[in-house]
Amino acid sequence: MNIVLGITGGIAAYKAPDLVRRLREEFVTGTSLQAVSGRPIRSNLWDKEAEAAMSHIELARWADIVLIAPATAEVMARIVSGGAPDLLTTICLATEAPIALAPAMNHVMWSNPATQANRAVLEERGIHILGPGIGSQACGEEGAGRMLEPDAIAATVFSLTGGKGEGLLEGRKVVVTAGPTREAIDPVRYITNRSSGKMGYALASAAAAQGAQVILISGPVNLAEPAGVEVVKVESAEEMFTATHDAVDDADIFVAAAAVADYRPAEVVEQKIKKCEEVMTLQLARCPDILASVAALERAPFTVGFAAETENVIDYARGKLMKKKLDMIVANRVGRDCGFDRDDNAATVLWAGGEQSYPTSSKTDLARQLIELTAKHFYASRGSETQPRLTIIANKD
Ligand code: PMT
């Protein structure tokens, strides 16, 4: 895969070496941009030597994707205007490859009507806008404008370029659930849990990167939608149940990474409950078990559950594997300092004939490995169906 990576002058540029490493981590690691990319770094349209080696037009044709990360408000405006005053914007004008921008700027600059108008124009033209994330900023303020983490950008780049006929899941349909559900108590309160959706979103991206058609059924989360994935947003377990059954009909694989509520208030009170009693009792009713219901379908997809446990992780997970009649289950420990709402995770995958453990790594890495393992078991379960072909992410050199 050939990536032209444009780095513009935002503070988030310090993340560029990590991003390059993530994009190439299948093969090399290193400490500086030049070393990790193993490619020449270019910054000048008028560099005669570099142009002689590969002209800007050749570079624009060579790219499978042009990624600008971080992308400043200035570079967004330049691309919108169609000008070509520098090498990067010239390549953007001259390329037929997809273009992705990961904006990074102060939150007021991001919400400025001029930047938002530019964003809308870029999106209309089919340019992918990755993020930005929300959180604390280099200027000390809080808001939307942080560059997405290199992991998330790399996963999106792979999913945007993955469908080139080489993915393990080419032509397959994968349905993934992610995030928490919210079970209403009254119009202003609900029961929920600490799931951020990061694990499920990473799985959806990883499946898309392997060429699958992916439907991601997501509870309420604060994450950018993964590129190349159809996202269906839901709130409650009941809504997730309906959306999942609408989607899994012709699916090959179902991955249930959502932290779905087991119980919901038996009745939703129509008006805000007033505080009168010292002790209040809330009656709960069981929510539908989405995973078990999919596994029980007559034409069930290859079904992968998750088990989130605080103790006896493997035993409880094996129990769920058998009871819910799953093909595989991913057991992960959860608590205040693991599993939920973090960028990393560790897991042990169990199936009828064995198990495989994965030590702590980023959720992006773990998701990639889980999807590879899932694809392997899926094909094994389907006997002689199409043999998977390996995705090799490599520079042509
Ligand atoms: O979202 P993150 O912050 O990234 O955190 C990731 C995670 C910890 C949420 C994820 O890795 C995970 O473990 N997801 C499953 C959480 C869960 O609900 O586990 P469980 O052991 O309670 O449920 C077992 C399985 O049944 C799960 O696949 C779950 O999706 C499914 N289930 C549960 C209840 C229900 N009513 N319907 C279901 O389908």
GROMACS .gro file of C-alpha atoms and ligand atoms in nm:
model
  436
    1MET     CA    1   0.000   0.000   0.000
    2ASN     CA    2   0.137   0.341  -0.092
    3ILE     CA    3   0.051   0.622   0.144
    4VAL     CA    4   0.142   0.985   0.094
    5LEU     CA    5   0.141   1.123   0.448
    6GLY     CA    6   0.112   1.500   0.472
    7ILE     CA    7   0.216   1.658   0.799
    8THR     CA    8   0.105   2.017   0.843
    9GLY     CA    9   0.215   2.268   1.103
   10GLY     CA   10  -0.010   2.186   1.400
   11ILE     CA   11   0.106   2.103   1.751
   12ALA     CA   12  -0.018   1.745   1.699
   13ALA     CA   13   0.268   1.696   1.450
   14TYR     CA   14   0.461   1.547   1.742
   15LYS     CA   15   0.237   1.239   1.702
   16ALA     CA   16   0.351   1.189   1.341
   17PRO     CA   17   0.638   0.945   1.415
   18ASP     CA   18   0.398   0.728   1.617
   19LEU     CA   19   0.143   0.743   1.336
   20VAL     CA   20   0.405   0.637   1.081
   21ARG     CA   21   0.511   0.352   1.308
   22ARG     CA   22   0.146   0.237   1.340
   23LEU     CA   23   0.103   0.251   0.965
   24ARG     CA   24   0.415   0.040   0.914
   25GLU     CA   25   0.423  -0.162   1.233
   26GLU     CA   26   0.379  -0.486   1.045
   27PHE     CA   27   0.740  -0.443   0.938
   28VAL     CA   28   0.953  -0.185   1.113
   29THR     CA   29   0.980   0.019   1.427
   30GLY     CA   30   1.206   0.313   1.483
   31THR     CA   31   1.243   0.641   1.660
   32SER     CA   32   1.247   0.912   1.399
   33LEU     CA   33   1.018   0.990   1.111
   34GLN     CA   34   1.280   0.914   0.848
   35ALA     CA   35   1.376   0.589   1.014
   36VAL     CA   36   1.022   0.465   1.074
   37SER     CA   37   0.897   0.551   0.728
   38GLY     CA   38   1.200   0.421   0.541
   39ARG     CA   39   1.097   0.666   0.270
   40PRO     CA   40   1.229   1.002   0.167
   41ILE     CA   41   1.068   1.296   0.344
   42ARG     CA   42   0.966   1.575   0.109
   43SER     CA   43   0.862   1.924   0.197
   44ASN     CA   44   0.932   2.136  -0.106
   45LEU     CA   45   0.761   2.144  -0.444
   46TRP     CA   46   1.070   2.299  -0.601
   47ASP     CA   47   1.332   2.049  -0.479
   48LYS     CA   48   1.499   1.966  -0.812
   49GLU     CA   49   1.671   1.648  -0.694
   50ALA     CA   50   1.358   1.503  -0.535
   51GLU     CA   51   1.144   1.600  -0.835
   52ALA     CA   52   1.391   1.425  -1.066
   53ALA     CA   53   1.362   1.106  -0.858
   54MET     CA   54   0.981   1.115  -0.843
   55SER     CA   55   0.789   1.417  -0.965
   56HIS     CA   56   0.489   1.548  -0.773
   57ILE     CA   57   0.264   1.409  -1.046
   58GLU     CA   58   0.425   1.064  -1.016
   59LEU     CA   59   0.388   1.087  -0.638
   60ALA     CA   60   0.017   1.171  -0.677
   61ARG     CA   61  -0.028   0.865  -0.902
   62TRP     CA   62   0.183   0.640  -0.678
   63ALA     CA   63  -0.038   0.700  -0.373
   64ASP     CA   64  -0.313   0.453  -0.277
   65ILE     CA   65  -0.421   0.713  -0.024
   66VAL     CA   66  -0.316   1.065   0.071
   67LEU     CA   67  -0.336   1.115   0.447
   68ILE     CA   68  -0.282   1.455   0.607
   69ALA     CA   69  -0.227   1.425   0.981
   70PRO     CA   70  -0.231   1.659   1.153
   71ALA     CA   71  -0.438   1.876   0.920
   72THR     CA   72  -0.451   2.243   1.017
   73ALA     CA   73  -0.738   2.483   0.948
   74GLU     CA   74  -0.505   2.643   0.693
   75VAL     CA   75  -0.446   2.327   0.489
   76MET     CA   76  -0.820   2.251   0.491
   77ALA     CA   77  -0.886   2.600   0.352
   78ARG     CA   78  -0.614   2.560   0.089
   79ILE     CA   79  -0.759   2.231  -0.034
   80VAL     CA   80  -1.108   2.383  -0.047
   81SER     CA   81  -0.979   2.677  -0.253
   82GLY     CA   82  -0.820   2.442  -0.505
   83GLY     CA   83  -0.491   2.630  -0.493
   84ALA     CA   84  -0.159   2.451  -0.525
   85PRO     CA   85   0.100   2.674  -0.357
   86ASP     CA   86   0.293   2.384  -0.201
   87LEU     CA   87   0.382   2.019  -0.262
   88LEU     CA   88   0.106   1.873  -0.044
   89THR     CA   89  -0.187   2.069  -0.189
   90THR     CA   90  -0.048   2.010  -0.538
   91ILE     CA   91  -0.056   1.635  -0.473
   92CYS     CA   92  -0.414   1.667  -0.341
   93LEU     CA   93  -0.514   1.835  -0.668
   94ALA     CA   94  -0.328   1.585  -0.883
   95THR     CA   95  -0.424   1.258  -0.715
   96GLU     CA   96  -0.711   1.024  -0.794
   97ALA     CA   97  -0.651   0.832  -0.469
   98PRO     CA   98  -0.876   0.882  -0.166
   99ILE     CA   99  -0.776   1.173   0.057
  100ALA     CA  100  -0.812   1.162   0.436
  101LEU     CA  101  -0.755   1.451   0.676
  102ALA     CA  102  -0.713   1.421   1.053
  103PRO     CA  103  -0.782   1.778   1.172
  104ALA     CA  104  -0.601   1.909   1.477
  105MET     CA  105  -0.650   2.262   1.602
  106ASN     CA  106  -0.779   2.475   1.887
  107HIS     CA  107  -1.148   2.399   1.953
  108VAL     CA  108  -1.259   2.755   1.873
  109MET     CA  109  -1.078   2.738   1.539
  110TRP     CA  110  -1.249   2.403   1.472
  111SER     CA  111  -1.597   2.534   1.551
  112ASN     CA  112  -1.540   2.858   1.358
  113PRO     CA  113  -1.804   2.881   1.080
  114ALA     CA  114  -1.527   2.916   0.819
  115THR     CA  115  -1.362   2.587   0.924
  116GLN     CA  116  -1.698   2.412   0.949
  117ALA     CA  117  -1.795   2.537   0.602
  118ASN     CA  118  -1.461   2.406   0.471
  119ARG     CA  119  -1.520   2.070   0.643
  120ALA     CA  120  -1.864   2.043   0.479
  121VAL     CA  121  -1.722   2.122   0.133
  122LEU     CA  122  -1.440   1.868   0.176
  123GLU     CA  123  -1.686   1.599   0.286
  124GLU     CA  124  -1.915   1.679  -0.008
  125ARG     CA  125  -1.617   1.622  -0.237
  126GLY     CA  126  -1.563   1.277  -0.085
  127ILE     CA  127  -1.262   1.368   0.130
  128HIS     CA  128  -1.259   1.166   0.453
  129ILE     CA  129  -1.243   1.373   0.773
  130LEU     CA  130  -1.111   1.159   1.059
  131GLY     CA  131  -1.224   1.306   1.389
  132PRO     CA  132  -1.120   1.532   1.547
  133GLY     CA  133  -1.138   1.394   1.899
  134ILE     CA  134  -1.272   1.578   2.201
  135GLY     CA  135  -1.063   1.642   2.512
  136SER     CA  136  -0.791   1.858   2.666
  137GLN     CA  137  -0.587   2.054   2.417
  138ALA     CA  138  -0.227   2.175   2.395
  139CYS     CA  139  -0.353   2.530   2.465
  140GLY     CA  140  -0.486   2.411   2.802
  141GLU     CA  141  -0.851   2.433   2.696
  142GLU     CA  142  -1.105   2.154   2.644
  143GLY     CA  143  -1.310   2.080   2.335
  144ALA     CA  144  -1.325   1.926   1.989
  145GLY     CA  145  -1.004   1.963   1.792
  146ARG     CA  146  -0.759   1.699   1.921
  147MET     CA  147  -0.605   1.488   1.650
  148LEU     CA  148  -0.733   1.129   1.673
  149GLU     CA  149  -0.484   0.885   1.823
  150PRO     CA  150  -0.241   0.730   1.569
  151ASP     CA  151  -0.398   0.388   1.632
  152ALA     CA  152  -0.741   0.505   1.526
  153ILE     CA  153  -0.605   0.690   1.220
  154ALA     CA  154  -0.403   0.388   1.109
  155ALA     CA  155  -0.706   0.159   1.147
  156THR     CA  156  -0.916   0.394   0.934
  157VAL     CA  157  -0.647   0.419   0.667
  158PHE     CA  158  -0.633   0.041   0.648
  159SER     CA  159  -1.009   0.020   0.622
  160LEU     CA  160  -1.017   0.285   0.348
  161THR     CA  161  -0.758   0.097   0.144
  162GLY     CA  162  -0.834  -0.256   0.258
  163GLY     CA  163  -1.099  -0.342   0.001
  164LYS     CA  164  -0.846  -0.395  -0.277
  165GLY     CA  165  -0.929  -0.758  -0.333
  166GLU     CA  166  -0.674  -0.900  -0.091
  167GLY     CA  167  -0.860  -0.901   0.244
  168LEU     CA  168  -0.933  -1.212   0.448
  169LEU     CA  169  -1.302  -1.121   0.458
  170GLU     CA  170  -1.348  -0.998   0.102
  171GLY     CA  171  -1.713  -1.042   0.002
  172ARG     CA  172  -1.821  -1.133   0.358
  173LYS     CA  173  -2.073  -0.947   0.571
  174VAL     CA  174  -1.982  -0.882   0.933
  175VAL     CA  175  -2.213  -0.734   1.197
  176VAL     CA  176  -2.053  -0.588   1.512
  177THR     CA  177  -2.221  -0.447   1.822
  178ALA     CA  178  -2.035  -0.191   2.033
  179GLY     CA  179  -2.068   0.041   2.329
  180PRO     CA  180  -2.309   0.048   2.621
  181THR     CA  181  -2.687   0.059   2.616
  182ARG     CA  182  -2.899   0.308   2.810
  183GLU     CA  183  -3.210   0.184   2.987
  184ALA     CA  184  -3.447   0.468   3.068
  185ILE     CA  185  -3.580   0.513   3.422
  186ASP     CA  186  -3.769   0.834   3.347
  187PRO     CA  187  -3.725   1.108   3.080
  188VAL     CA  188  -3.398   1.230   3.239
  189ARG     CA  189  -3.233   0.925   3.399
  190TYR     CA  190  -3.106   0.593   3.278
  191ILE     CA  191  -2.903   0.285   3.375
  192THR     CA  192  -2.584   0.229   3.180
  193ASN     CA  193  -2.224   0.100   3.216
  194ARG     CA  194  -1.866   0.210   3.154
  195SER     CA  195  -1.822   0.079   2.799
  196SER     CA  196  -1.671   0.340   2.564
  197GLY     CA  197  -1.726   0.144   2.242
  198LYS     CA  198  -1.351   0.149   2.161
  199MET     CA  199  -1.318  -0.231   2.140
  200GLY     CA  200  -1.621  -0.273   1.914
  201TYR     CA  201  -1.526   0.021   1.690
  202ALA     CA  202  -1.173  -0.121   1.652
  203LEU     CA  203  -1.322  -0.460   1.556
  204ALA     CA  204  -1.548  -0.298   1.296
  205SER     CA  205  -1.249  -0.112   1.145
  206ALA     CA  206  -1.037  -0.427   1.146
  207ALA     CA  207  -1.310  -0.627   0.969
  208ALA     CA  208  -1.352  -0.350   0.710
  209ALA     CA  209  -0.974  -0.346   0.661
  210GLN     CA  210  -1.002  -0.715   0.571
  211GLY     CA  211  -1.247  -0.627   0.295
  212ALA     CA  212  -1.573  -0.714   0.477
  213GLN     CA  213  -1.898  -0.525   0.439
  214VAL     CA  214  -1.943  -0.414   0.800
  215ILE     CA  215  -2.253  -0.300   0.988
  216LEU     CA  216  -2.169  -0.154   1.328
  217ILE     CA  217  -2.459  -0.133   1.571
  218SER     CA  218  -2.353   0.118   1.828
  219GLY     CA  219  -2.485   0.224   2.164
  220PRO     CA  220  -2.426   0.588   2.271
  221VAL     CA  221  -2.051   0.658   2.250
  222ASN     CA  222  -1.823   0.951   2.188
  223LEU     CA  223  -1.622   0.811   1.897
  224ALA     CA  224  -1.580   0.910   1.534
  225GLU     CA  225  -1.754   0.672   1.293
  226PRO     CA  226  -1.502   0.431   1.137
  227ALA     CA  227  -1.457   0.487   0.764
  228GLY     CA  228  -1.598   0.226   0.529
  229VAL     CA  229  -1.841   0.099   0.793
  230GLU     CA  230  -2.220   0.143   0.806
  231VAL     CA  231  -2.311   0.265   1.154
  232VAL     CA  232  -2.656   0.213   1.306
  233LYS     CA  233  -2.704   0.412   1.627
  234VAL     CA  234  -2.925   0.279   1.905
  235GLU     CA  235  -2.982   0.351   2.274
  236SER     CA  236  -3.149   0.066   2.456
  237ALA     CA  237  -3.095  -0.313   2.458
  238GLU     CA  238  -3.435  -0.350   2.291
  239GLU     CA  239  -3.332  -0.116   2.007
  240MET     CA  240  -2.996  -0.297   1.972
  241PHE     CA  241  -3.184  -0.629   1.956
  242THR     CA  242  -3.407  -0.507   1.670
  243ALA     CA  243  -3.121  -0.341   1.476
  244THR     CA  244  -2.905  -0.652   1.512
  245HIS     CA  245  -3.176  -0.886   1.387
  246ASP     CA  246  -3.245  -0.651   1.094
  247ALA     CA  247  -2.875  -0.672   1.002
  248VAL     CA  248  -2.771  -1.034   1.070
  249ASP     CA  249  -3.012  -1.198   0.831
  250ASP     CA  250  -2.755  -1.255   0.556
  251ALA     CA  251  -2.442  -1.196   0.768
  252ASP     CA  252  -2.147  -1.435   0.770
  253ILE     CA  253  -2.007  -1.328   1.107
  254PHE     CA  254  -2.158  -1.164   1.415
  255VAL     CA  255  -1.929  -1.012   1.680
  256ALA     CA  256  -2.101  -0.899   2.002
  257ALA     CA  257  -1.863  -0.655   2.169
  258ALA     CA  258  -2.138  -0.434   2.314
  259ALA     CA  259  -2.191  -0.417   2.687
  260VAL     CA  260  -2.566  -0.470   2.669
  261ALA     CA  261  -2.773  -0.418   2.983
  262ASP     CA  262  -2.893  -0.742   3.141
  263TYR     CA  263  -3.177  -0.561   3.317
  264ARG     CA  264  -3.386  -0.253   3.246
  265PRO     CA  265  -3.641  -0.070   3.463
  266ALA     CA  266  -3.961  -0.276   3.447
  267GLU     CA  267  -4.155   0.039   3.371
  268VAL     CA  268  -4.038   0.373   3.232
  269VAL     CA  269  -4.196   0.654   3.433
  270GLU     CA  270  -4.337   0.923   3.203
  271GLN     CA  271  -4.248   1.229   3.410
  272LYS     CA  272  -3.932   1.300   3.610
  273ILE     CA  273  -3.948   1.106   3.938
  274LYS     CA  274  -3.962   1.339   4.239
  275LYS     CA  275  -3.751   1.271   4.544
  276CYS     CA  276  -3.987   1.197   4.833
  277GLU     CA  277  -3.899   0.858   4.983
  278GLU     CA  278  -3.578   0.799   5.182
  279VAL     CA  279  -3.532   0.465   5.008
  280MET     CA  280  -3.655   0.400   4.661
  281THR     CA  281  -3.696   0.060   4.498
  282LEU     CA  282  -3.657   0.018   4.127
  283GLN     CA  283  -3.807  -0.295   3.974
  284LEU     CA  284  -3.596  -0.440   3.695
  285ALA     CA  285  -3.692  -0.672   3.413
  286ARG     CA  286  -3.458  -0.890   3.201
  287CYS     CA  287  -3.341  -0.745   2.869
  288PRO     CA  288  -3.340  -0.970   2.563
  289ASP     CA  289  -3.010  -1.156   2.517
  290ILE     CA  290  -2.907  -1.043   2.170
  291LEU     CA  291  -2.608  -1.274   2.139
  292ALA     CA  292  -2.793  -1.590   2.243
  293SER     CA  293  -3.083  -1.504   2.013
  294VAL     CA  294  -2.852  -1.465   1.712
  295ALA     CA  295  -2.666  -1.789   1.790
  296ALA     CA  296  -3.003  -1.968   1.807
  297LEU     CA  297  -3.114  -1.857   1.459
  298GLU     CA  298  -3.174  -2.136   1.212
  299ARG     CA  299  -2.920  -1.984   0.972
  300ALA     CA  300  -2.696  -1.835   1.238
  301PRO     CA  301  -2.384  -1.648   1.131
  302PHE     CA  302  -2.048  -1.751   1.279
  303THR     CA  303  -2.112  -1.603   1.623
  304VAL     CA  304  -1.845  -1.449   1.845
  305GLY     CA  305  -1.939  -1.332   2.193
  306PHE     CA  306  -1.744  -1.137   2.452
  307ALA     CA  307  -1.735  -1.213   2.823
  308ALA     CA  308  -1.660  -0.919   3.051
  309GLU     CA  309  -1.571  -1.058   3.392
  310THR     CA  310  -1.416  -0.928   3.713
  311GLU     CA  311  -1.325  -1.276   3.850
  312ASN     CA  312  -1.299  -1.639   3.729
  313VAL     CA  313  -1.269  -1.489   3.383
  314ILE     CA  314  -1.196  -1.809   3.188
  315ASP     CA  315  -1.445  -2.032   3.373
  316TYR     CA  316  -1.732  -1.787   3.339
  317ALA     CA  317  -1.646  -1.725   2.973
  318ARG     CA  318  -1.642  -2.097   2.895
  319GLY     CA  319  -1.982  -2.125   3.064
  320LYS     CA  320  -2.120  -1.851   2.835
  321LEU     CA  321  -1.964  -2.016   2.528
  322MET     CA  322  -2.155  -2.339   2.602
  323LYS     CA  323  -2.478  -2.190   2.735
  324LYS     CA  324  -2.524  -1.943   2.450
  325LYS     CA  325  -2.402  -2.200   2.191
  326LEU     CA  326  -2.138  -1.967   2.045
  327ASP     CA  327  -1.863  -2.046   1.796
  328MET     CA  328  -1.608  -1.842   1.992
  329ILE     CA  329  -1.592  -1.616   2.295
  330VAL     CA  330  -1.343  -1.342   2.381
  331ALA     CA  331  -1.285  -1.336   2.756
  332ASN     CA  332  -1.159  -1.011   2.901
  333ARG     CA  333  -1.113  -0.888   3.254
  334VAL     CA  334  -1.297  -0.564   3.327
  335GLY     CA  335  -1.278  -0.324   3.616
  336ARG     CA  336  -1.181   0.031   3.700
  337ASP     CA  337  -0.833  -0.015   3.555
  338CYS     CA  338  -0.883  -0.265   3.272
  339GLY     CA  339  -1.112  -0.349   2.983
  340PHE     CA  340  -1.359  -0.061   2.986
  341ASP     CA  341  -1.293   0.286   2.849
  342ARG     CA  342  -0.921   0.243   2.780
  343ASP     CA  343  -0.711   0.228   2.466
  344ASP     CA  344  -0.566  -0.114   2.550
  345ASN     CA  345  -0.697  -0.456   2.641
  346ALA     CA  346  -0.590  -0.818   2.695
  347ALA     CA  347  -0.802  -1.122   2.611
  348THR     CA  348  -0.823  -1.498   2.588
  349VAL     CA  349  -1.029  -1.642   2.306
  350LEU     CA  350  -1.205  -1.973   2.374
  351TRP     CA  351  -1.372  -2.215   2.133
  352ALA     CA  352  -1.488  -2.574   2.159
  353GLY     CA  353  -1.147  -2.723   2.083
  354GLY     CA  354  -0.901  -2.476   2.231
  355GLU     CA  355  -0.801  -2.128   2.335
  356GLN     CA  356  -0.555  -1.851   2.253
  357SER     CA  357  -0.435  -1.567   2.475
  358TYR     CA  358  -0.342  -1.218   2.369
  359PRO     CA  359  -0.136  -1.004   2.609
  360THR     CA  360  -0.217  -0.636   2.663
  361SER     CA  361  -0.191  -0.432   2.344
  362SER     CA  362  -0.380  -0.144   2.190
  363LYS     CA  363  -0.744  -0.223   2.111
  364THR     CA  364  -0.658  -0.160   1.744
  365ASP     CA  365  -0.388  -0.429   1.747
  366LEU     CA  366  -0.598  -0.669   1.949
  367ALA     CA  367  -0.895  -0.617   1.716
  368ARG     CA  368  -0.679  -0.694   1.411
  369GLN     CA  369  -0.562  -1.019   1.569
  370LEU     CA  370  -0.913  -1.113   1.682
  371ILE     CA  371  -1.053  -1.056   1.333
  372GLU     CA  372  -0.775  -1.268   1.179
  373LEU     CA  373  -0.848  -1.550   1.425
  374THR     CA  374  -1.222  -1.516   1.365
  375ALA     CA  375  -1.172  -1.535   0.987
  376LYS     CA  376  -0.960  -1.849   1.027
  377HIS     CA  377  -1.223  -2.023   1.240
  378PHE     CA  378  -1.506  -1.898   1.022
  379TYR     CA  379  -1.351  -2.057   0.711
  380ALA     CA  380  -1.269  -2.376   0.902
  381SER     CA  381  -1.633  -2.399   1.017
  382ARG     CA  382  -1.756  -2.351   0.662
  383GLY     CA  383  -1.531  -2.628   0.525
  384SER     CA  384  -1.438  -2.579   0.162
  385GLU     CA  385  -1.571  -2.225   0.112
  386THR     CA  386  -1.344  -1.968  -0.048
  387GLN     CA  387  -0.994  -1.989   0.089
  388PRO     CA  388  -0.884  -1.671   0.263
  389ARG     CA  389  -0.608  -1.472   0.104
  390LEU     CA  390  -0.358  -1.293   0.322
  391THR     CA  391  -0.358  -0.916   0.339
  392ILE     CA  392  -0.002  -0.796   0.311
  393ILE     CA  393   0.040  -0.436   0.408
  394ALA     CA  394   0.364  -0.343   0.245
  395ASN     CA  395   0.535  -0.066   0.063
  396LYS     CA  396   0.596  -0.160  -0.300
  397ASP     CA  397   0.969  -0.109  -0.240
  398PMT     O1  398  -1.630  -0.053   2.503
  398PMT     P1  399  -1.492  -0.055   2.567
  398PMT     O2  400  -1.475   0.055   2.668
  398PMT     O3  401  -1.382  -0.057   2.464
  398PMT     O4  402  -1.480  -0.190   2.652
  398PMT     C1  403  -1.477  -0.312   2.586
  398PMT     C2  404  -1.565  -0.416   2.655
  398PMT     C3  405  -1.507  -0.449   2.791
  398PMT     C4  406  -1.709  -0.362   2.671
  398PMT     C5  407  -1.569  -0.542   2.560
  398PMT     O5  408  -1.439  -0.590   2.542
  398PMT     C6  409  -1.660  -0.651   2.619
  398PMT     O6  410  -1.620  -0.732   2.700
  398PMT     N1  411  -1.788  -0.652   2.572
  398PMT     C7  412  -1.892  -0.741   2.628
  398PMT     C8  413  -1.950  -0.681   2.753
  398PMT     C9  414  -2.060  -0.766   2.814
  398PMT     O7  415  -2.172  -0.726   2.815
  398PMT     O8  416  -2.018  -0.886   2.856
  398PMT     P2  417  -2.117  -0.992   2.929
  398PMT     O9  418  -2.025  -1.096   2.980
  398PMT    O10  419  -2.206  -0.924   3.027
  398PMT    O11  420  -2.206  -1.045   2.811
  398PMT    C10  421  -2.170  -1.163   2.737
  398PMT    C11  422  -2.205  -1.144   2.591
  398PMT    O12  423  -2.345  -1.137   2.576
  398PMT    C12  424  -2.147  -1.020   2.526
  398PMT    O13  425  -2.103  -1.054   2.395
  398PMT    C13  426  -2.266  -0.925   2.519
  398PMT    O14  427  -2.257  -0.838   2.404
  398PMT    C14  428  -2.382  -1.022   2.503
  398PMT     N2  429  -2.508  -0.975   2.561
  398PMT    C15  430  -2.521  -0.949   2.694
  398PMT    C16  431  -2.642  -0.909   2.746
  398PMT    C17  432  -2.752  -0.896   2.659
  398PMT     N3  433  -2.870  -0.856   2.705
  398PMT     N4  434  -2.738  -0.921   2.528
  398PMT    C18  435  -2.618  -0.961   2.477
  398PMT    O15  436  -2.606  -0.982   2.356
   0.00000   0.00000   0.00000
